Short mmCIF file of C-alpha atoms in Angstrom, two decimals:
data_model
loop_
_atom_site.label_atom_id
_atom_site.label_comp_id
_atom_site.label_asym_id
_atom_site.label_seq_id
_atom_site.Cartn_x
_atom_site.Cartn_y
_atom_site.Cartn_z
CA MET P 1 58.94 -43.98 10.06
CA GLY P 2 60.21 -40.51 9.17
CA SER P 3 62.73 -41.80 6.63
CA SER P 4 60.06 -43.88 4.89
CA LEU P 5 57.73 -40.87 4.71
CA VAL P 6 60.52 -38.81 3.16
CA ARG P 7 61.21 -41.54 0.60
CA TYR P 8 57.59 -41.85 -0.49
CA ALA P 9 57.06 -38.09 -0.48
CA GLN P 10 59.78 -37.88 -3.12
CA GLU P 11 58.34 -40.80 -5.08
CA TYR P 12 54.95 -39.08 -5.17
CA GLY P 13 56.48 -35.84 -6.44
CA PHE P 14 56.71 -33.79 -3.23
CA ASP P 15 59.73 -31.90 -1.89
CA PRO P 16 59.77 -33.10 1.74
CA ILE P 17 61.22 -31.36 4.77
CA GLY P 18 62.13 -33.72 7.60
CA THR P 19 62.08 -32.73 11.26
CA TYR P 20 64.13 -34.26 14.04
CA PHE P 21 64.59 -33.97 17.80
CA ASN P 22 66.93 -36.58 19.27
CA SER P 23 68.69 -37.71 16.12
CA LEU P 24 68.98 -36.77 12.47
CA ASN P 25 67.98 -39.68 10.24
CA PHE P 26 66.86 -38.13 6.98
CA ALA P 27 69.60 -39.14 4.57
CA ARG P 28 67.09 -39.06 1.71
CA SER P 29 65.83 -35.55 2.50
CA ARG P 30 67.52 -32.48 1.03
CA ARG P 31 66.07 -30.36 3.83
CA HIS P 32 65.55 -30.98 7.52
CA ILE P 33 65.01 -28.87 10.63
CA PHE P 34 65.36 -29.39 14.36
CA MET P 35 62.03 -29.12 16.17
CA ASP P 36 60.95 -29.49 19.79
CA MET P 37 57.18 -29.97 19.71
CA ARG P 38 56.84 -28.94 23.34
CA PHE P 39 57.27 -25.31 22.29
CA PRO P 40 55.32 -23.33 19.67
CA ASP P 41 57.22 -23.03 16.39
CA ASN P 42 56.07 -20.77 13.56
CA ARG P 43 58.34 -22.27 10.91
CA ILE P 44 55.65 -24.72 9.80
CA SER P 45 53.12 -21.93 9.20
CA ASP P 46 55.81 -19.86 7.44
CA MET P 47 56.51 -22.72 5.01
CA GLN P 48 52.80 -23.34 4.29
CA PRO P 49 53.25 -27.03 3.43
CA TYR P 50 50.67 -28.97 1.43
CA ALA P 51 50.55 -31.65 4.14
CA VAL P 52 52.04 -32.29 7.58
CA PHE P 53 52.60 -35.87 8.73
CA ILE P 54 52.80 -36.37 12.51
CA PRO P 55 54.29 -39.73 13.58
CA ALA P 56 56.39 -38.03 16.26
CA GLY P 57 56.03 -38.39 20.01
CA ASN P 58 57.21 -40.60 22.84
CA HIS P 59 55.98 -44.12 22.10
CA ASN P 60 57.49 -45.83 25.14
CA VAL P 61 54.22 -46.81 26.81
CA ASP P 62 55.84 -47.75 30.12
CA TRP P 63 57.69 -44.42 30.29
CA CYS P 64 54.43 -42.59 29.55
CA GLU P 65 52.70 -44.49 32.36
CA GLN P 66 55.39 -43.44 34.85
CA ASN P 67 55.79 -39.86 33.57
CA GLU P 68 52.24 -38.79 32.80
CA ASP P 69 52.79 -35.02 32.98
CA GLU P 70 55.85 -35.01 30.72
CA ALA P 71 54.16 -37.49 28.37
CA PHE P 72 51.21 -35.10 28.16
CA ARG P 73 53.53 -32.20 27.27
CA ILE P 74 55.04 -34.24 24.43
CA ASN P 75 52.19 -36.40 23.15
CA VAL P 76 49.29 -33.97 23.58
CA LEU P 77 50.48 -30.37 23.97
CA GLY P 78 53.33 -30.97 21.52
CA ILE P 79 50.98 -32.29 18.87
CA GLU P 80 48.57 -29.40 19.53
CA ASN P 81 51.45 -26.99 18.86
CA VAL P 82 52.04 -28.66 15.50
CA LEU P 83 48.34 -28.65 14.64
CA GLU P 84 48.12 -24.94 15.41
CA ALA P 85 51.14 -24.16 13.25
CA ALA P 86 49.84 -26.38 10.43
CA LYS P 87 46.46 -24.69 10.02
CA GLY P 88 45.72 -24.59 6.31
CA SER P 89 47.74 -27.75 5.62
CA LYS P 90 46.39 -31.26 5.29
CA ILE P 91 47.05 -33.25 8.48
CA VAL P 92 48.04 -36.91 8.77
CA PHE P 93 48.26 -37.99 12.41
CA TYR P 94 49.33 -41.47 13.52
CA SER P 95 47.41 -43.11 16.34
CA SER P 96 47.41 -46.59 17.83
CA SER P 97 45.36 -49.64 18.77
CA TYR P 98 46.10 -48.62 22.38
CA VAL P 99 42.98 -46.45 22.16
CA PHE P 100 40.97 -49.68 22.61
CA PRO P 101 40.54 -51.73 25.81
CA GLY P 102 41.71 -54.98 24.22
CA ASN P 103 38.86 -57.26 25.28
CA GLN P 104 38.36 -58.57 21.72
CA MET P 105 40.92 -59.64 19.13
CA ALA P 106 40.49 -56.85 16.58
CA TRP P 107 38.78 -53.48 16.25
CA GLY P 108 37.07 -51.48 13.52
CA GLU P 109 37.25 -47.76 12.84
CA ASP P 110 33.76 -47.08 14.17
CA GLU P 111 34.09 -48.89 17.50
CA ALA P 112 34.15 -46.91 20.74
CA THR P 113 37.53 -46.14 22.28
CA SER P 114 38.28 -46.96 25.90
CA PRO P 115 42.04 -46.81 26.51
CA ARG P 116 43.60 -48.45 29.55
CA SER P 117 47.00 -46.75 29.46
CA VAL P 118 48.23 -43.16 29.67
CA TYR P 119 49.65 -43.50 26.16
CA GLY P 120 46.29 -44.61 24.78
CA LYS P 121 44.41 -41.85 26.62
CA HIS P 122 46.71 -39.23 25.14
CA LYS P 123 46.14 -40.62 21.63
CA VAL P 124 42.37 -40.32 22.13
CA LEU P 125 42.76 -36.71 23.28
CA VAL P 126 44.66 -35.78 20.13
CA GLU P 127 42.24 -37.68 17.89
CA SER P 128 39.45 -35.52 19.30
CA GLU P 129 41.36 -32.35 18.30
CA ILE P 130 41.58 -33.29 14.62
CA LYS P 131 38.33 -32.32 12.92
CA ARG P 132 39.15 -32.41 9.20
CA GLY P 133 42.42 -34.31 8.95
CA LEU P 134 43.36 -37.95 8.45
CA ILE P 135 43.94 -40.12 11.52
CA ILE P 136 45.79 -43.35 10.77
CA ARG P 137 45.65 -45.96 13.50
CA THR P 138 48.28 -48.65 13.21
CA ILE P 139 49.95 -51.43 15.21
CA GLY P 140 53.19 -53.42 15.29
CA VAL P 141 55.21 -51.15 13.00
CA PHE P 142 58.63 -52.57 12.10
CA GLY P 143 61.44 -51.37 9.89
CA MET P 144 64.89 -49.77 10.00
CA ASP P 145 64.69 -48.71 13.63
CA ARG P 146 66.55 -50.32 16.52
CA LYS P 147 63.67 -49.89 18.97
CA ASN P 148 60.92 -51.81 17.20
CA PHE P 149 59.85 -55.29 18.29
CA VAL P 150 61.45 -57.19 15.40
CA SER P 151 64.78 -55.41 15.86
CA GLN P 152 64.75 -56.31 19.56
CA MET P 153 64.03 -59.97 18.78
CA VAL P 154 66.83 -60.10 16.18
CA ARG P 155 69.39 -58.58 18.56
CA LYS P 156 68.51 -61.07 21.28
CA ALA P 157 68.74 -64.00 18.85
CA LYS P 158 72.14 -62.84 17.59
CA MET P 159 73.45 -62.43 21.14
CA GLY P 160 72.06 -65.78 22.31
CA GLU P 161 69.72 -64.20 24.85
CA GLU P 162 66.36 -65.60 25.88
CA ALA P 163 63.41 -63.51 24.68
CA VAL P 164 60.29 -63.74 26.83
CA VAL P 165 57.29 -62.41 24.91
CA PRO P 166 53.53 -62.41 25.46
CA ASP P 167 51.56 -65.17 23.77
CA ASP P 168 48.19 -63.52 24.39
CA GLN P 169 48.68 -60.03 22.89
CA TRP P 170 47.35 -59.92 19.32
CA VAL P 171 48.79 -57.72 16.56
CA ASN P 172 48.65 -57.49 12.77
CA PRO P 173 52.04 -55.87 12.05
CA ILE P 174 53.05 -53.70 9.11
CA SER P 175 56.40 -52.36 7.90
CA ASP P 176 57.06 -48.65 8.14
CA PHE P 177 57.52 -48.36 4.37
CA GLU P 178 54.18 -50.08 3.66
CA LEU P 179 52.59 -47.74 6.20
CA ALA P 180 54.21 -44.70 4.57
CA LYS P 181 53.10 -45.76 1.09
CA ALA P 182 49.52 -46.31 2.29
CA SER P 183 49.61 -42.89 3.98
CA PHE P 184 50.30 -41.12 0.69
CA GLU P 185 47.72 -43.20 -1.18
CA LEU P 186 45.11 -42.20 1.39
CA LEU P 187 46.17 -38.55 1.36
CA LEU P 188 45.97 -38.33 -2.43
CA GLN P 189 42.58 -40.04 -2.47
CA GLY P 190 41.28 -37.36 -0.11
CA ALA P 191 40.79 -39.64 2.90
CA THR P 192 39.71 -37.98 6.13
CA GLY P 193 38.62 -39.24 9.52
CA ILE P 194 39.93 -42.47 11.02
CA VAL P 195 41.46 -45.18 8.83
CA HIS P 196 43.09 -48.34 10.18
CA VAL P 197 46.30 -49.26 8.34
CA ALA P 198 47.82 -52.55 9.45
CA GLY P 199 48.98 -55.91 8.14
CA GLY P 200 46.90 -58.71 6.69
CA ILE P 201 47.71 -61.44 9.24
CA TYR P 202 47.00 -61.58 12.98
CA TYR P 203 49.60 -63.06 15.32
CA THR P 204 50.19 -63.21 19.01
CA LYS P 205 53.45 -61.43 19.74
CA TYR P 206 55.09 -64.80 20.34
CA GLN P 207 53.85 -66.11 16.99
CA TRP P 208 55.00 -62.92 15.29
CA ALA P 209 58.46 -63.09 16.85
CA LYS P 210 58.83 -66.73 15.77
CA PHE P 211 57.64 -66.04 12.22
CA ALA P 212 59.88 -62.99 11.84
CA LEU P 213 62.99 -64.79 13.11
CA GLU P 214 62.31 -67.84 10.95
CA THR P 215 61.78 -65.67 7.87
CA LEU P 216 65.03 -63.80 8.55
CA GLY P 217 66.96 -67.01 9.24
CA TYR P 218 67.66 -66.55 12.95
CA ARG P 219 67.33 -69.02 15.80
CA THR P 220 63.99 -69.34 17.58
CA ASP P 221 64.89 -71.83 20.32
CA LEU P 222 65.43 -69.02 22.85
CA LEU P 223 61.93 -67.60 22.37
CA ARG P 224 59.51 -68.22 25.21
CA GLY P 225 55.85 -67.29 25.08
CA VAL P 226 54.10 -66.46 28.34
CA PRO P 227 50.84 -64.83 29.46
CA THR P 228 51.00 -61.05 29.77
CA SER P 229 50.22 -61.40 33.47
CA GLU P 230 53.68 -62.94 34.01
CA LEU P 231 55.56 -60.01 32.48
CA ASN P 232 54.73 -57.37 35.11
CA GLN P 233 54.66 -54.63 32.48
CA ILE P 234 54.13 -51.16 33.91
CA ALA P 235 51.52 -49.94 31.42
CA PRO P 236 48.47 -52.12 30.77
CA ARG P 237 48.49 -53.60 27.27
CA PRO P 238 45.39 -54.30 25.18
CA LEU P 239 45.46 -58.07 24.72
CA GLY P 240 43.35 -57.72 21.60
CA GLY P 241 45.27 -55.08 19.70
CA GLY P 242 44.47 -56.07 16.14
CA LEU P 243 43.00 -53.52 13.75
CA ARG P 244 40.39 -54.31 11.12
CA THR P 245 41.27 -52.47 7.92
CA TYR P 246 37.76 -52.07 6.49
CA ARG P 247 38.06 -48.51 5.14
CA MET P 248 41.54 -49.12 3.76
CA SER P 249 40.36 -52.08 1.68
CA LYS P 250 36.69 -51.41 0.93
CA GLU P 251 36.65 -47.64 0.59
CA PHE P 252 40.13 -46.93 -0.76
CA GLY P 253 40.94 -50.18 -2.59
CA MET P 254 44.18 -51.08 -0.81
CA ASP P 255 45.02 -54.58 0.36
CA ALA P 256 46.43 -55.06 3.84
CA PRO P 257 50.04 -56.17 3.20
CA TYR P 258 51.47 -59.46 4.38
CA PRO P 259 54.69 -59.08 6.39
CA GLN P 260 56.86 -61.79 4.80
CA LYS P 261 57.92 -59.74 1.78
CA SER P 262 58.66 -56.71 3.96
CA LEU P 263 60.83 -58.81 6.26
CA GLU P 264 62.75 -60.20 3.30
CA LEU P 265 63.37 -56.69 1.95
CA LEU P 266 64.72 -55.66 5.37
CA HIS P 267 67.00 -58.69 5.73
CA GLY P 268 70.17 -56.72 5.07
CA TYR P 269 69.32 -54.13 7.71
CA PHE P 270 68.63 -56.74 10.39
CA ASP P 271 71.89 -58.52 9.54
CA ARG P 272 73.75 -55.30 10.36
CA LEU P 273 72.14 -54.81 13.78
#
């Protein structure tokens, strides 16, 4: 996500500064700094940026469930450190459909949150801290990252491994570059509050895996869809994780993108995995 934000920052006329913690992946950025969000850092306030985008954190929901205190230090206190340092800058914070309980297929911006997982609870806590910024909730982000769902499915297909995926968890996925582009469009239109940014088609994760692999030209015979209850996942997942993109389309005039074109543009990356 960070690389796509850097790319679009440059396209929209900004001079971006990338931050990194575990790895440096800002080939497009002329400037980048190491940052550990767990500790206060005055460099952001010294730079006085126009806007600060915050996609960072630990997004491994099972790890967060098992390591609640450390997850809190990263995903809540760490973000609070950034928010404090970024006073005076516009804020764009990325949240998740995990803030919802998942007992319906898709959710609107104005519906009440009721997270079931530690990860979702921490997202809600941070959302409550942001009074005047932009909160972008999203789901199923894929792109040039080895950890995302599509990358995992491609690697398993290439290695001839069975992939067992839930056929009752709903998502409407979006590529990281479509998400980054929408983020800047919203920022420049003066959007504040909560906006859902996600794709234009709902799939179960099994359906999404099958569609993605077929579009990319990989085998699908080793895919197996099962109920979530058979997977014994550590953190509870919202079965209905789709996001309705009402404000994105009606208020800001942006269409929810369909994933096929994004997958085709990423074909070369997935071939190199």
